[in-house]
Coordinates of C-alpha atoms in Angstrom, one line a residue:
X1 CA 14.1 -12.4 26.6
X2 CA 13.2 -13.2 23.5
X3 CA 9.4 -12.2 22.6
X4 CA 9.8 -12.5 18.7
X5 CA 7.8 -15.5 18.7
X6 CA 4.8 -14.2 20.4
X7 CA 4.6 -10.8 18.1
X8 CA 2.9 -11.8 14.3
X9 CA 5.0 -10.9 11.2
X10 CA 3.1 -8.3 10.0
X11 CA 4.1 -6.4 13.6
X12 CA 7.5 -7.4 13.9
X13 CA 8.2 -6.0 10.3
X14 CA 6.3 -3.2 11.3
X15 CA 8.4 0.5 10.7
X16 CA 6.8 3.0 13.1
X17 CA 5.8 6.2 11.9
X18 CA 8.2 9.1 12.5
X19 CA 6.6 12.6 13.1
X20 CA 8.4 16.0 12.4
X21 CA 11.1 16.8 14.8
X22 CA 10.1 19.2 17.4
X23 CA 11.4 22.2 18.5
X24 CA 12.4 21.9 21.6
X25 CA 14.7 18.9 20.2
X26 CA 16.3 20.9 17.8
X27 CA 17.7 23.6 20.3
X28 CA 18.8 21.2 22.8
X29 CA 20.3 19.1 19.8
X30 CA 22.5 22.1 18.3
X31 CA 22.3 24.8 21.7
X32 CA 20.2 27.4 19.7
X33 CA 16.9 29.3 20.1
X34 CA 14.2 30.6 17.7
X35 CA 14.2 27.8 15.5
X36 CA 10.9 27.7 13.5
X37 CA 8.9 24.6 12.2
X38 CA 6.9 24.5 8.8
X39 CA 7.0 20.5 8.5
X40 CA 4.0 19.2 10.0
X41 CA 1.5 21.4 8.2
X42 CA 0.4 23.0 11.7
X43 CA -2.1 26.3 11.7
X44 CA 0.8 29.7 11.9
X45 CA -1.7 31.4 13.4
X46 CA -2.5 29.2 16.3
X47 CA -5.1 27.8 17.6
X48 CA -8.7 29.4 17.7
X49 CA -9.5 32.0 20.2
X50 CA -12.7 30.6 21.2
X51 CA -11.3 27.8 21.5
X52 CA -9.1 29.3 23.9
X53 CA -11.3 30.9 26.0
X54 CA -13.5 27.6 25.9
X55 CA -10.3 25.3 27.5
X56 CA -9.6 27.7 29.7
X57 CA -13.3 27.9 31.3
X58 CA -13.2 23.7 31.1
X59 CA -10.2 23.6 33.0
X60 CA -11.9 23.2 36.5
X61 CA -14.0 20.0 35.2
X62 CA -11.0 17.6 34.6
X63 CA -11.8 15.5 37.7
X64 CA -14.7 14.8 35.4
X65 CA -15.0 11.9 32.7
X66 CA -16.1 13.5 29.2
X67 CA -18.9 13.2 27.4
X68 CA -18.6 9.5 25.7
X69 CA -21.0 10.4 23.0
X70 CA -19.6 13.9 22.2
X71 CA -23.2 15.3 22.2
X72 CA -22.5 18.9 21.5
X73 CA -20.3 19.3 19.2
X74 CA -21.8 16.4 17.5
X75 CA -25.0 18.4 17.7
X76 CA -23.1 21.4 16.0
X77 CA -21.7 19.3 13.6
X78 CA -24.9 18.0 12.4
X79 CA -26.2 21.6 12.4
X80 CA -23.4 22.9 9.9
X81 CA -23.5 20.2 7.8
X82 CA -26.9 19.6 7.6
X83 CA -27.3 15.6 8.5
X84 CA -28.4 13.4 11.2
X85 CA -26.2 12.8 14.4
X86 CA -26.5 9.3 13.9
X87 CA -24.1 9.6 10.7
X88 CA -21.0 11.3 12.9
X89 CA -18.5 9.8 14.8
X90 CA -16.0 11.8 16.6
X91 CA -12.3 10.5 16.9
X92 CA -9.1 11.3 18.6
X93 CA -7.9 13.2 15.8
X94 CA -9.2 11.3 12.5
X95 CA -5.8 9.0 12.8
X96 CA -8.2 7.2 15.4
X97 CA -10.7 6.8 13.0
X98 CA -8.6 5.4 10.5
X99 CA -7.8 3.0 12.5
X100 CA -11.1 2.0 13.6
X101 CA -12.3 1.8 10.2
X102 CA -9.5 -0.7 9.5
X103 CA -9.8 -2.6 12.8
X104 CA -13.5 -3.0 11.7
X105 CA -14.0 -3.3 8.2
X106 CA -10.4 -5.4 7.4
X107 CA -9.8 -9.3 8.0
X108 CA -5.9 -10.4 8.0
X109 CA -4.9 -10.8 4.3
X110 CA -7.6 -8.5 2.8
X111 CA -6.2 -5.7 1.2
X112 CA -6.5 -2.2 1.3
X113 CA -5.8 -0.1 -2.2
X114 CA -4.0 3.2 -1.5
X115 CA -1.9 5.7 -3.9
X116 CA 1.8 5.5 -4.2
X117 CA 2.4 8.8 -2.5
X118 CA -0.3 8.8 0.0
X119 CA -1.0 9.2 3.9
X120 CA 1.8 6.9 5.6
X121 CA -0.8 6.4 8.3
X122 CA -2.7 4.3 5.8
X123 CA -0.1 1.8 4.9
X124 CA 0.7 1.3 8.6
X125 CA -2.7 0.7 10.1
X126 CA -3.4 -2.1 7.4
X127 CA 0.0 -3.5 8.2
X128 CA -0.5 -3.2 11.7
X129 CA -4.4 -5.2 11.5
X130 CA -2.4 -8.4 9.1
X131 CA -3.6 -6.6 5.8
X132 CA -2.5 -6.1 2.5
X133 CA -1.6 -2.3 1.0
X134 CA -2.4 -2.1 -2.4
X135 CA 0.0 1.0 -4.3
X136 CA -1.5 2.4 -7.1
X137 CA 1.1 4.4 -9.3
X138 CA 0.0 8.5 -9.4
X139 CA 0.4 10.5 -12.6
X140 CA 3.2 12.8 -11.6
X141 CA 2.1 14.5 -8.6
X142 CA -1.7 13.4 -8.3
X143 CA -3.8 10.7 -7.8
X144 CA -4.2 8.5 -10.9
X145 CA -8.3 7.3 -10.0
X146 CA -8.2 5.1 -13.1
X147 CA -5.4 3.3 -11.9
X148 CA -6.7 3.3 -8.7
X149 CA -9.5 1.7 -9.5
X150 CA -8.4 -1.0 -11.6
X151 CA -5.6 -1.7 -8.6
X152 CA -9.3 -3.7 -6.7
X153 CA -9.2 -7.1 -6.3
X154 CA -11.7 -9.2 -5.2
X155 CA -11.0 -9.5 -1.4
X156 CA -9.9 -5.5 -1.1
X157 CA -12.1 -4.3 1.5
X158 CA -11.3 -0.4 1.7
X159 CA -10.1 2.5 -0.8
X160 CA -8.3 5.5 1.0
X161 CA -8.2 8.8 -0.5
X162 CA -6.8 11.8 0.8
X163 CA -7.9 14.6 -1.2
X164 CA -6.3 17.5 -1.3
X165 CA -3.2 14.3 -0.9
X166 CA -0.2 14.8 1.6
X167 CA 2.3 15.1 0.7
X168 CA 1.7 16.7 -2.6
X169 CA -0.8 19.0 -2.1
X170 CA -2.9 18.1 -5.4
X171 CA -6.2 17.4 -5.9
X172 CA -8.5 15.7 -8.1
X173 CA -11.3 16.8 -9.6
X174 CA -15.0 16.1 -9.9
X175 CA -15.0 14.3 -13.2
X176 CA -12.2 12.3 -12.5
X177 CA -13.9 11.8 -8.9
X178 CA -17.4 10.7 -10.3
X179 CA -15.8 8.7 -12.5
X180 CA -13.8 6.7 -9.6
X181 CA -17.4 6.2 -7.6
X182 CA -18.8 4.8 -11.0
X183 CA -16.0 1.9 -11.6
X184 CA -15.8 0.6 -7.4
X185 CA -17.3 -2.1 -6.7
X186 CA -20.3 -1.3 -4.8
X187 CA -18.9 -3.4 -1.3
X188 CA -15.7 -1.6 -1.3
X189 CA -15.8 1.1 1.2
X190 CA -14.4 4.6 0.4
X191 CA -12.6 6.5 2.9
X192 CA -12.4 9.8 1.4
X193 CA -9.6 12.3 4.2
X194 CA -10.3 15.9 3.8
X195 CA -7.9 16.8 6.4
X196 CA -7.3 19.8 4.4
X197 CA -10.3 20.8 2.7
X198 CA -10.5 24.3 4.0
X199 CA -7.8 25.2 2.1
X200 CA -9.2 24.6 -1.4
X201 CA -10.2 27.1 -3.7
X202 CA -11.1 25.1 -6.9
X203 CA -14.8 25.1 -8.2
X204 CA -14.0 21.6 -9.5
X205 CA -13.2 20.2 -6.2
X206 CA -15.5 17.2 -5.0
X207 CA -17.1 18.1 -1.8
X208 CA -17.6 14.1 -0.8
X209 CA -20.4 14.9 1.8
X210 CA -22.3 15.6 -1.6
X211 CA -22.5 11.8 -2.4
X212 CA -22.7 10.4 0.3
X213 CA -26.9 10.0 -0.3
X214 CA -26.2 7.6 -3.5
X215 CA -26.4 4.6 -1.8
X216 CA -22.6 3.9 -2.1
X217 CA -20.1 2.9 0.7
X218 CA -18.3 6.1 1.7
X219 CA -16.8 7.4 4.3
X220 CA -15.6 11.3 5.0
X221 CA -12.9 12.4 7.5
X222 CA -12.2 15.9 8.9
X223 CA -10.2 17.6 11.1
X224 CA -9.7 19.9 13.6
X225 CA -6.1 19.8 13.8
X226 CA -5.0 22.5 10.5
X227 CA -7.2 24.9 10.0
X228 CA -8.4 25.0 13.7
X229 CA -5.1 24.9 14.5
X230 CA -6.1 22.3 17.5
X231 CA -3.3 19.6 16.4
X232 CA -2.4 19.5 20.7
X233 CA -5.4 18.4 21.7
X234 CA -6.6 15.5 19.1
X235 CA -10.1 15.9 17.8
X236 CA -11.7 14.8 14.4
X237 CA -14.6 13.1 12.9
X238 CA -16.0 11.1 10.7
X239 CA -18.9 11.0 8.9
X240 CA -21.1 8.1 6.9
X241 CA -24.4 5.8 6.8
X242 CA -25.7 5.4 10.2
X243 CA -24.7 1.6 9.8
X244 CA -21.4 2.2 9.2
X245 CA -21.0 4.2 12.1
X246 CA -22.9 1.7 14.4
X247 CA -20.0 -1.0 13.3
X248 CA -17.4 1.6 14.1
X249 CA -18.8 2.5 17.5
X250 CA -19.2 -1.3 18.5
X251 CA -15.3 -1.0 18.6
X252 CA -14.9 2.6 20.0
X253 CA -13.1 3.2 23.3
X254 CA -14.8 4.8 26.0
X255 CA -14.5 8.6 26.3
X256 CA -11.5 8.3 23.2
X257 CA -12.4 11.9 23.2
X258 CA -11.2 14.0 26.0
X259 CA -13.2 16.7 27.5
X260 CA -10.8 19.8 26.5
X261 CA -11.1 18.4 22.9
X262 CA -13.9 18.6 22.8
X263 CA -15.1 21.6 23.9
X264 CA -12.2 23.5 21.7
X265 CA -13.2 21.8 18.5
X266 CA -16.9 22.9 19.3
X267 CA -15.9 26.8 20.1
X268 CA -13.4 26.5 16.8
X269 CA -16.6 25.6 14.7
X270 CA -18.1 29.1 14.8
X271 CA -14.7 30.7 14.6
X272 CA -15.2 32.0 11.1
X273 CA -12.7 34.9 11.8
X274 CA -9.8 32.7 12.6
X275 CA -10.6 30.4 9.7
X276 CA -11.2 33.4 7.3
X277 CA -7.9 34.8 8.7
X278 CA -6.2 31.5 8.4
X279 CA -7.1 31.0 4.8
X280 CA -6.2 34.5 3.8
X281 CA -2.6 34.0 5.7
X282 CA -2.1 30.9 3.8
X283 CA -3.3 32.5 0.3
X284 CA -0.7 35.0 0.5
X285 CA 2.2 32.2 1.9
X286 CA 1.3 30.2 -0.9
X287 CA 1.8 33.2 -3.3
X288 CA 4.5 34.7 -1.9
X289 CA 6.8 30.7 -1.4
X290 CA 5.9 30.3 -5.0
X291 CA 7.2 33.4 -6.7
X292 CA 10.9 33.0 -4.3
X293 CA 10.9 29.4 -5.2
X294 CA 10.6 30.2 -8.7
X295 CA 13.1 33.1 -8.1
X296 CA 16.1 30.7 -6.6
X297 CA 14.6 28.2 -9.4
X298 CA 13.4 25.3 -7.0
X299 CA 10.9 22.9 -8.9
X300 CA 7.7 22.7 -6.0
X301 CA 4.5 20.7 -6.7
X302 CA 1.0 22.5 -7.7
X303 CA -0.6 22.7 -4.6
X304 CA -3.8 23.2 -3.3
X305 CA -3.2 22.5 0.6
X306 CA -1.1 24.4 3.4
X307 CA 2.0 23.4 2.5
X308 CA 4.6 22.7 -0.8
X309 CA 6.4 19.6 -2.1
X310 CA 9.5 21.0 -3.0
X311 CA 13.2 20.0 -4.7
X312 CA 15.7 21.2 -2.8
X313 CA 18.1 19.0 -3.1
X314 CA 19.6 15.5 -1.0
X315 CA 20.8 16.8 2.1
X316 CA 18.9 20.1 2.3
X317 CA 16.9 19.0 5.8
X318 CA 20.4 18.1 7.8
X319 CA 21.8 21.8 6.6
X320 CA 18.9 23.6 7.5
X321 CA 18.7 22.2 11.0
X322 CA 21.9 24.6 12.1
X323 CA 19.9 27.5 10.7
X324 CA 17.4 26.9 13.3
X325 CA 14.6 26.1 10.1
X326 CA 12.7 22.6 10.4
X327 CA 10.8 21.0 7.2
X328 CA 10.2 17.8 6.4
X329 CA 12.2 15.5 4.5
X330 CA 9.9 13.2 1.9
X331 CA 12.4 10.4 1.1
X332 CA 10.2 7.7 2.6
X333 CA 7.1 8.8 0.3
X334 CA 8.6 8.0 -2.5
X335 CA 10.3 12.0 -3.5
X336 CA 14.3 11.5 -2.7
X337 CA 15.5 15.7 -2.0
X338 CA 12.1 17.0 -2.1
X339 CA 10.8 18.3 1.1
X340 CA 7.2 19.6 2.3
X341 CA 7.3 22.9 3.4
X342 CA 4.4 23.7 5.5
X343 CA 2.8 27.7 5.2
X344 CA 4.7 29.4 8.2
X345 CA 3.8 33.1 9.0
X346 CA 5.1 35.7 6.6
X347 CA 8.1 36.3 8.9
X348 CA 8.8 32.2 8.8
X349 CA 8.3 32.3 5.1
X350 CA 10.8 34.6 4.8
X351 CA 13.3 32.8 7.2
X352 CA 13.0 29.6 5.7
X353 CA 13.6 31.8 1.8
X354 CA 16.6 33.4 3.3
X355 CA 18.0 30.0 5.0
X356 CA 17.4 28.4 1.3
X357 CA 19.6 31.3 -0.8
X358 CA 22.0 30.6 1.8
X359 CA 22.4 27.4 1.4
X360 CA 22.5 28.0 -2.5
X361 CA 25.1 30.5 -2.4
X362 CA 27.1 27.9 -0.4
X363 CA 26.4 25.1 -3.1
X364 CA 27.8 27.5 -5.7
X365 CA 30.8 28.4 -4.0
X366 CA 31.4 24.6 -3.4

């Protein structure tokens, strides 16, 4: 049967997004075991220990709905971050956010300005609602604001930023950042995705929950998928003016949270050990890729995330696959034979080194 003519344009055309391989597809694929994964920018260390303990004491409640409103951990939330409950909203990991935000804010044929080398997910939500993406062009490996800004047309609706960005890992700083909120229009809504904001160590990095008190449409987006390390259960949040969040709830699914979620990302808030002990693992993986990148002179991004852009070369993800090493290949934003390689554990970061001179050696020989 053909259904073409009952699915709109902007779906049909639609390319879906592909996630990192897995795994368990990889050994079945080529019959071998202890492959490792550092493409999908997942926490090394696992997830939270609380949060552990807190799933496994939920476990006897699942005949039970959950919690539609999220009241505790939006309680906690609001506690740590020092607002009012009525300016969260909690999503199934903050890709269901995004996608309320565009389902709400978007009409078909508005448009949506984004940079060149952005979130995928951005792109394919607006498609996905009958919008228009806007690319801006990024200077080198970072977001080019300026540009971005001038990329705004009259009927653009909604700005995404993700900041530190994925997949390059850079960030952009304070003055270039107030200078952006200065130049957009004041009925343009900012989506700002600090997915990986944990991970930053730069004094000139913009917290955005600091502006969000200037009378400006903005919106911030966490998670508690990396530093967590709670990708398996889907839990994020959003927060902005209560109005804002009214319209997004108006279009919220009930219970889109489940009840293990939710009680994992709570336990994971007060983890500070795991998240001291994940940013100290990553600190020393970022060091230690860096100076045997620059050893088997690989050109890699400046990064202030969980993961590298890297040039290794057309081809590199196929050969590495037999090694039993999976990272992820970043044709489709844009960077042909670059790759993001995601901060394994030291022994991983040394597996995927060794699995790169290999390959190198080979290349040489060839």
């Amino acid at each position: 049967m053909d259904i073409s003519k009952h699915v709109p344009a902007w779906i049909r055309t639609l390319t879906p997004y592909q996630p990192g391989k897995p795994i368990e597809e990889l050994e079945r694929e080529y019959g071998i075991h202890d492959s490792i994964k550092i493409a999908s920018n997942e926490n090394p260390l696992g997830p939270s220990p609380r949060a552990l303990a807190a799933l496994t004491a939920a476990l006897p409640n699942l005949h039970r709905y959950p919690d539609g409103d999220a009241f505790y951990l939006k309680r906690r939330l609001a506690e740590k971050l020092g607002i009012d409950r009525s300016r969260l909203i909690i999503g199934n990991g903050s890709n269901e956010l995004i996608e309320m935000i565009v389902r709400t804010f978007l009409r078909v044929g508005e448009a949506v300005v984004v940079g060149k080398h952005a979130f995928a997910i951005y792109h394919l939500v607006v498609q996905a609602a009958g919008g228009r993406t806007i690319r801006a062009p990024h200077k080198g490996f970072k977001f080019d604001l300026e540009a971005m800004a001038r990329a705004i047309t009259p009927d653009t609706r909604l700005v995404f930023l993700d900041n530190p960005n994925n997949p390059t890992g850079t960030i952009y700083v304070r003055s270039e950042w107030e200078a952006f909120l200065q130049s957009v229009p004041a009925d343009v809504l900012i989506v700002v995705d600090d997915a990986y904001l944990e991970f930053v160590d730069d004094p000139d990095y913009p917290n955005s929950l600091e502006y969000h008190d200037e009378g400006r449409l903005l919106m911030t987006l966490r998670t508690f998928s990396k530093i967590c390390g709670l990708a398996g259960v889907r839990v994020g949040y959003g927060v902005s003016s209560p109005e804002v969040i009214d319209a997004l709830n108006r279009i919220r699914q009930p219970f889109n949270v489940n009840s293990l979620a939710q009680v994992a990302a709570l336990a994971a808030l007060d983890d500070e050990e795991h998240i001291r002990r994940t940013q100290e693992n990553n600190r020393q993986g970022l060091a230690y890729l860096r100076r045997e990148l620059d050893r088997l002179g690989l050109e890699y991004a400046p990064s202030w995330a969980n993961f590298l852009l890297v040039k290794v070369g057309v081809g590199t993800y196929e050969r590495l696959l037999p090694e039993g090493v999976i990272i992820r290949p970043m044709e489709g934003y844009g960077f042909p034979g670059y790759a993001r390689v995601s901060v394994g554990t030291p022994a991983e970061n040394a597996r995927f080194i060794a699995a790169m001179e290999k390959l190198l050696k080979q290349k040489a020989k060839s």
